[in-house]
PDB file of C-alpha atoms in Angstrom:
ATOM      1  CA  MET A   1     -63.809  25.496 198.634  1.00 52.00           C
ATOM      2  CA  SER A   2     -60.736  27.202 199.301  1.00 57.00           C
ATOM      3  CA  LEU A   3     -62.785  30.258 200.440  1.00 60.00           C
ATOM      4  CA  ILE A   4     -64.401  28.162 203.238  1.00 74.00           C
ATOM      5  CA  PHE A   5     -61.755  25.566 204.160  1.00 76.00           C
ATOM      6  CA  ARG A   6     -57.687  25.368 203.951  1.00 80.00           C
ATOM      7  CA  ILE A   7     -57.541  22.069 202.066  1.00 82.00           C
ATOM      8  CA  SER A   8     -54.408  20.234 202.164  1.00 85.00           C
ATOM      9  CA  VAL A   9     -54.064  17.094 199.740  1.00 90.00           C
ATOM     10  CA  GLN A  10     -51.292  14.539 200.234  1.00 91.00           C
ATOM     11  CA  GLY A  11     -50.627  11.499 198.337  1.00 93.00           C
ATOM     12  CA  ALA A  12     -52.334  12.772 194.947  1.00 94.00           C
ATOM     13  CA  ASN A  13     -49.730  10.793 193.121  1.00 95.00           C
ATOM     14  CA  HIS A  14     -51.321   7.641 194.405  1.00 95.00           C
ATOM     15  CA  ILE A  15     -54.720   8.353 192.335  1.00 96.00           C
ATOM     16  CA  PRO A  16     -54.770   6.350 189.282  1.00 95.00           C
ATOM     17  CA  GLU A  17     -55.363   8.479 186.170  1.00 94.00           C
ATOM     18  CA  GLN A  18     -57.792   5.787 184.667  1.00 95.00           C
ATOM     19  CA  GLY A  19     -59.276   2.398 185.018  1.00 96.00           C
ATOM     20  CA  ALA A  20     -61.961   1.314 187.582  1.00 97.00           C
ATOM     21  CA  LEU A  21     -61.260   2.695 190.984  1.00 97.00           C
ATOM     22  CA  LEU A  22     -63.156   2.359 194.180  1.00 96.00           C
ATOM     23  CA  ILE A  23     -62.351   5.159 196.658  1.00 96.00           C
ATOM     24  CA  CYS A  24     -62.814   4.164 200.206  1.00 94.00           C
ATOM     25  CA  SER A  25     -62.840   6.848 202.616  1.00 92.00           C
ATOM     26  CA  ARG A  26     -63.734   7.648 206.257  1.00 87.00           C
ATOM     27  CA  HIS A  27     -66.613   9.923 206.406  1.00 84.00           C
ATOM     28  CA  ILE A  28     -66.752  12.762 209.022  1.00 80.00           C
ATOM     29  CA  SER A  29     -68.917  15.423 207.081  1.00 82.00           C
ATOM     30  CA  ASN A  30     -71.342  16.048 204.298  1.00 79.00           C
ATOM     31  CA  TRP A  31     -68.498  18.060 202.583  1.00 80.00           C
ATOM     32  CA  ASP A  32     -66.386  14.702 202.178  1.00 85.00           C
ATOM     33  CA  PRO A  33     -67.867  13.598 198.772  1.00 87.00           C
ATOM     34  CA  LEU A  34     -67.293  17.303 197.378  1.00 86.00           C
ATOM     35  CA  LEU A  35     -63.707  17.673 198.768  1.00 87.00           C
ATOM     36  CA  ILE A  36     -62.663  14.204 197.433  1.00 92.00           C
ATOM     37  CA  GLY A  37     -64.114  14.963 194.146  1.00 90.00           C
ATOM     38  CA  ILE A  38     -62.477  18.347 193.714  1.00 87.00           C
ATOM     39  CA  SER A  39     -58.951  16.798 194.967  1.00 90.00           C
ATOM     40  CA  MET A  40     -58.889  14.471 191.942  1.00 91.00           C
ATOM     41  CA  LYS A  41     -58.067  15.144 188.345  1.00 90.00           C
ATOM     42  CA  ARG A  42     -60.563  12.533 187.146  1.00 93.00           C
ATOM     43  CA  PRO A  43     -64.334  12.721 187.503  1.00 94.00           C
ATOM     44  CA  VAL A  44     -65.844  10.789 190.286  1.00 95.00           C
ATOM     45  CA  SER A  45     -69.259   9.292 190.969  1.00 95.00           C
ATOM     46  CA  PHE A  46     -70.692   8.610 194.670  1.00 92.00           C
ATOM     47  CA  MET A  47     -73.439   7.140 196.551  1.00 90.00           C
ATOM     48  CA  ALA A  48     -75.678   9.299 198.706  1.00 88.00           C
ATOM     49  CA  LYS A  49     -78.139   8.131 201.264  1.00 87.00           C
ATOM     50  CA  GLU A  50     -81.690   8.121 199.619  1.00 91.00           C
ATOM     51  CA  GLU A  51     -83.102  10.554 202.193  1.00 91.00           C
ATOM     52  CA  LEU A  52     -80.901  13.290 200.532  1.00 88.00           C
ATOM     53  CA  PHE A  53     -82.905  12.881 197.413  1.00 93.00           C
ATOM     54  CA  ARG A  54     -86.179  13.582 198.878  1.00 93.00           C
ATOM     55  CA  PHE A  55     -85.793  17.463 198.905  1.00 91.00           C
ATOM     56  CA  LYS A  56     -85.911  17.729 194.969  1.00 92.00           C
ATOM     57  CA  PRO A  57     -83.389  20.551 194.740  1.00 92.00           C
ATOM     58  CA  LEU A  58     -80.836  18.731 196.791  1.00 90.00           C
ATOM     59  CA  GLY A  59     -81.444  15.602 194.849  1.00 90.00           C
ATOM     60  CA  MET A  60     -80.961  17.402 191.445  1.00 92.00           C
ATOM     61  CA  LEU A  61     -77.661  18.741 192.640  1.00 90.00           C
ATOM     62  CA  ILE A  62     -76.422  15.512 193.939  1.00 88.00           C
ATOM     63  CA  LYS A  63     -77.378  13.961 190.396  1.00 91.00           C
ATOM     64  CA  SER A  64     -75.534  16.806 188.583  1.00 88.00           C
ATOM     65  CA  VAL A  65     -72.370  15.825 190.296  1.00 88.00           C
ATOM     66  CA  HIS A  66     -72.880  12.208 189.592  1.00 91.00           C
ATOM     67  CA  GLY A  67     -74.283  11.043 192.748  1.00 91.00           C
ATOM     68  CA  PHE A  68     -77.090   8.330 193.137  1.00 93.00           C
ATOM     69  CA  PRO A  69     -79.161   7.123 195.947  1.00 90.00           C
ATOM     70  CA  ILE A  70     -78.641   4.131 198.149  1.00 90.00           C
ATOM     71  CA  HIS A  71     -80.960   2.632 200.781  1.00 86.00           C
ATOM     72  CA  ARG A  72     -78.872   2.156 203.738  1.00 77.00           C
ATOM     73  CA  GLY A  73     -79.332  -0.658 206.161  1.00 73.00           C
ATOM     74  CA  GLY A  74     -80.400  -3.320 203.477  1.00 72.00           C
ATOM     75  CA  ASN A  75     -79.315  -4.881 200.132  1.00 79.00           C
ATOM     76  CA  ASP A  76     -79.902  -2.035 197.544  1.00 85.00           C
ATOM     77  CA  ARG A  77     -79.724  -4.086 194.407  1.00 91.00           C
ATOM     78  CA  ALA A  78     -80.201  -0.942 192.216  1.00 93.00           C
ATOM     79  CA  ALA A  79     -77.312   0.937 193.716  1.00 92.00           C
ATOM     80  CA  ILE A  80     -75.090  -1.976 193.593  1.00 92.00           C
ATOM     81  CA  LYS A  81     -75.993  -2.313 189.740  1.00 95.00           C
ATOM     82  CA  THR A  82     -75.357   1.328 189.244  1.00 95.00           C
ATOM     83  CA  ALA A  83     -71.970   1.161 190.979  1.00 95.00           C
ATOM     84  CA  LEU A  84     -70.932  -1.987 189.147  1.00 96.00           C
ATOM     85  CA  HIS A  85     -71.866  -0.383 185.813  1.00 97.00           C
ATOM     86  CA  ILE A  86     -69.727   2.644 186.722  1.00 97.00           C
ATOM     87  CA  LEU A  87     -66.687   0.504 187.615  1.00 97.00           C
ATOM     88  CA  SER A  88     -67.239  -1.613 184.383  1.00 96.00           C
ATOM     89  CA  LEU A  89     -66.818   1.512 182.503  1.00 97.00           C
ATOM     90  CA  GLY A  90     -63.546   2.202 184.008  1.00 97.00           C
ATOM     91  CA  GLY A  91     -64.939   4.925 186.328  1.00 97.00           C
ATOM     92  CA  ALA A  92     -63.990   6.087 189.893  1.00 97.00           C
ATOM     93  CA  LEU A  93     -66.643   5.849 192.652  1.00 96.00           C
ATOM     94  CA  VAL A  94     -66.330   7.181 196.049  1.00 95.00           C
ATOM     95  CA  LEU A  95     -67.726   5.169 198.924  1.00 92.00           C
ATOM     96  CA  PHE A  96     -67.780   5.492 202.742  1.00 88.00           C
ATOM     97  CA  PRO A  97     -67.532   1.926 203.891  1.00 88.00           C
ATOM     98  CA  GLU A  98     -68.556   2.943 207.532  1.00 83.00           C
ATOM     99  CA  GLY A  99     -72.025   3.386 205.954  1.00 75.00           C
ATOM    100  CA  THR A 100     -72.565   6.791 207.975  1.00 71.00           C
ATOM    101  CA  ARG A 101     -70.604   9.706 209.116  1.00 71.00           C
ATOM    102  CA  ASN A 102     -68.215   8.990 211.925  1.00 67.00           C
ATOM    103  CA  ARG A 103     -69.500  11.494 214.509  1.00 66.00           C
ATOM    104  CA  THR A 104     -66.489  11.229 216.880  1.00 62.00           C
ATOM    105  CA  GLY A 105     -63.886  12.098 214.098  1.00 61.00           C
ATOM    106  CA  LYS A 106     -61.655   9.446 215.827  1.00 68.00           C
ATOM    107  CA  GLY A 107     -60.929   6.008 214.442  1.00 70.00           C
ATOM    108  CA  LEU A 108     -62.965   3.996 212.097  1.00 73.00           C
ATOM    109  CA  ASN A 109     -66.472   2.628 212.684  1.00 74.00           C
ATOM    110  CA  PRO A 110     -67.139  -0.939 211.638  1.00 73.00           C
ATOM    111  CA  LEU A 111     -67.296  -1.206 207.881  1.00 79.00           C
ATOM    112  CA  GLN A 112     -70.441  -2.301 206.060  1.00 78.00           C
ATOM    113  CA  ARG A 113     -69.971  -5.057 203.388  1.00 81.00           C
ATOM    114  CA  GLY A 114     -70.986  -2.919 200.302  1.00 85.00           C
ATOM    115  CA  ALA A 115     -67.157  -1.825 199.406  1.00 88.00           C
ATOM    116  CA  ALA A 116     -66.176  -5.405 199.745  1.00 87.00           C
ATOM    117  CA  LEU A 117     -68.874  -6.722 197.657  1.00 88.00           C
ATOM    118  CA  LEU A 118     -68.051  -4.272 194.819  1.00 92.00           C
ATOM    119  CA  ALA A 119     -64.289  -4.819 195.073  1.00 90.00           C
ATOM    120  CA  SER A 120     -64.783  -8.616 194.996  1.00 86.00           C
ATOM    121  CA  ARG A 121     -67.335  -8.278 191.871  1.00 89.00           C
ATOM    122  CA  SER A 122     -65.255  -5.793 189.960  1.00 91.00           C
ATOM    123  CA  GLN A 123     -61.548  -6.239 190.470  1.00 88.00           C
ATOM    124  CA  ALA A 124     -61.379  -2.395 190.568  1.00 94.00           C
ATOM    125  CA  ALA A 125     -58.202  -0.811 192.184  1.00 95.00           C
ATOM    126  CA  ILE A 126     -59.233   0.320 195.746  1.00 95.00           C
ATOM    127  CA  LEU A 127     -57.837   3.706 196.785  1.00 96.00           C
ATOM    128  CA  PRO A 128     -57.988   4.180 200.714  1.00 95.00           C
ATOM    129  CA  VAL A 129     -58.597   7.834 201.870  1.00 94.00           C
ATOM    130  CA  ALA A 130     -58.331   9.610 205.143  1.00 89.00           C
ATOM    131  CA  ILE A 131     -60.002  12.919 205.847  1.00 86.00           C
ATOM    132  CA  ILE A 132     -58.766  14.803 208.731  1.00 84.00           C
ATOM    133  CA  GLY A 133     -60.850  17.728 209.932  1.00 75.00           C
ATOM    134  CA  PRO A 134     -62.322  19.390 211.853  1.00 70.00           C
ATOM    135  CA  TYR A 135     -64.501  21.215 209.125  1.00 68.00           C
ATOM    136  CA  ARG A 136     -64.465  24.873 210.606  1.00 70.00           C
ATOM    137  CA  LEU A 137     -64.664  27.986 208.643  1.00 73.00           C
ATOM    138  CA  PHE A 138     -61.393  28.832 207.213  1.00 73.00           C
ATOM    139  CA  GLY A 139     -59.987  25.737 209.195  1.00 73.00           C
ATOM    140  CA  LYS A 140     -57.515  23.315 207.622  1.00 82.00           C
ATOM    141  CA  VAL A 141     -58.808  19.819 206.228  1.00 83.00           C
ATOM    142  CA  ARG A 142     -56.338  17.308 205.067  1.00 87.00           C
ATOM    143  CA  ILE A 143     -57.127  14.623 202.314  1.00 90.00           C
ATOM    144  CA  VAL A 144     -54.543  11.906 202.349  1.00 92.00           C
ATOM    145  CA  PHE A 145     -54.671   9.333 199.618  1.00 95.00           C
ATOM    146  CA  GLY A 146     -53.035   5.969 200.430  1.00 95.00           C
ATOM    147  CA  GLU A 147     -51.598   3.593 197.876  1.00 95.00           C
ATOM    148  CA  PRO A 148     -54.131   1.800 195.734  1.00 96.00           C
ATOM    149  CA  PHE A 149     -54.479  -1.962 195.607  1.00 93.00           C
ATOM    150  CA  VAL A 150     -56.383  -4.858 193.987  1.00 91.00           C
ATOM    151  CA  VAL A 151     -57.786  -7.693 195.809  1.00 87.00           C
ATOM    152  CA  MET A 152     -56.460 -10.881 194.294  1.00 82.00           C
ATOM    153  CA  PRO A 153     -58.496 -13.891 194.508  1.00 77.00           C
ATOM    154  CA  GLU A 154     -55.427 -15.946 194.854  1.00 78.00           C
ATOM    155  CA  ALA A 155     -54.541 -13.922 197.955  1.00 77.00           C
ATOM    156  CA  ALA A 156     -58.102 -14.517 199.397  1.00 74.00           C
ATOM    157  CA  LYS A 157     -57.702 -18.383 198.730  1.00 76.00           C
ATOM    158  CA  ALA A 158     -54.199 -18.374 200.342  1.00 78.00           C
ATOM    159  CA  ALA A 159     -55.817 -16.915 203.560  1.00 76.00           C
ATOM    160  CA  GLU A 160     -58.729 -19.316 203.375  1.00 80.00           C
ATOM    161  CA  LEU A 161     -61.219 -16.606 203.142  1.00 77.00           C
ATOM    162  CA  SER A 162     -63.845 -15.883 200.338  1.00 81.00           C
ATOM    163  CA  ILE A 163     -62.879 -12.885 198.099  1.00 82.00           C
ATOM    164  CA  ALA A 164     -65.479 -10.758 199.742  1.00 82.00           C
ATOM    165  CA  GLU A 165     -64.144 -11.584 203.329  1.00 85.00           C
ATOM    166  CA  PHE A 166     -60.809 -10.879 202.230  1.00 85.00           C
ATOM    167  CA  ALA A 167     -61.550  -7.614 200.650  1.00 87.00           C
ATOM    168  CA  GLU A 168     -63.402  -6.376 203.716  1.00 88.00           C
ATOM    169  CA  ALA A 169     -60.213  -7.201 205.799  1.00 87.00           C
ATOM    170  CA  ARG A 170     -57.960  -5.589 203.175  1.00 89.00           C
ATOM    171  CA  ILE A 171     -60.158  -2.400 202.822  1.00 89.00           C
ATOM    172  CA  ALA A 172     -60.344  -2.008 206.620  1.00 88.00           C
ATOM    173  CA  SER A 173     -56.679  -2.530 207.117  1.00 89.00           C
ATOM    174  CA  ALA A 174     -55.736  -0.025 204.306  1.00 91.00           C
ATOM    175  CA  MET A 175     -58.340   2.630 205.530  1.00 88.00           C
ATOM    176  CA  TYR A 176     -56.807   2.290 208.987  1.00 88.00           C
ATOM    177  CA  ASP A 177     -53.186   2.468 207.814  1.00 90.00           C
ATOM    178  CA  VAL A 178     -53.832   5.649 205.856  1.00 90.00           C
ATOM    179  CA  LEU A 179     -55.877   7.058 208.854  1.00 88.00           C
ATOM    180  CA  GLU A 180     -53.010   6.262 211.169  1.00 87.00           C
ATOM    181  CA  GLU A 181     -50.424   7.830 209.068  1.00 84.00           C
ATOM    182  CA  ALA A 182     -52.524  10.927 208.416  1.00 81.00           C
ATOM    183  CA  THR A 183     -53.221  11.382 212.065  1.00 79.00           C
ATOM    184  CA  ARG A 184     -49.544  10.778 212.942  1.00 77.00           C
ATOM    185  CA  ASP A 185     -48.460  13.399 210.332  1.00 67.00           C
ATOM    186  CA  SER A 186     -51.076  15.907 211.617  1.00 62.00           C
ATOM    187  CA  ALA A 187     -49.431  15.512 215.117  1.00 60.00           C
ATOM    188  CA  HIS A 188     -46.205  16.559 213.826  1.00 57.00           C
ATOM    189  CA  SER A 189     -47.137  19.442 211.672  1.00 57.00           C
TER     190      SER A 189
END
């Protein structure tokens, strides 16, 4: 990858070395899962839109790097079951809670509910990530890992929200915060 992009990683010290981990990142390019994966010392799995698996060679490649299909726009029980199984084994799972690429590269699109559902059912640590492009040949791409957190049922109860509602708000807030920090740091470098 360093032959294609100049990759800068910040906050790698925030990545837990073990235990169930839900990595929630803004999604700006098809390169995102690969760059997050190579930026971490532990293996990761990730969801990929089912359309990518229709071309057999690409589907085989995605599966070989621990990707599995998700049917977007609905309740894909098989994908949720696979994700929960990975987390129950103490694995790391990359998700893009926006549900699709952020084509503007600015801010966050509204989050889908999948990350909050997985967080509320798994008690996995959540690691917010910001990726700052643009992805241009030999261009600088920054991957910024925020501080991990766990959604605690007691905090949801105190906020008078369901665990899933609280998880959704907390994930969105953490993703926004790490994105703001990364954007601010980019402006000063």
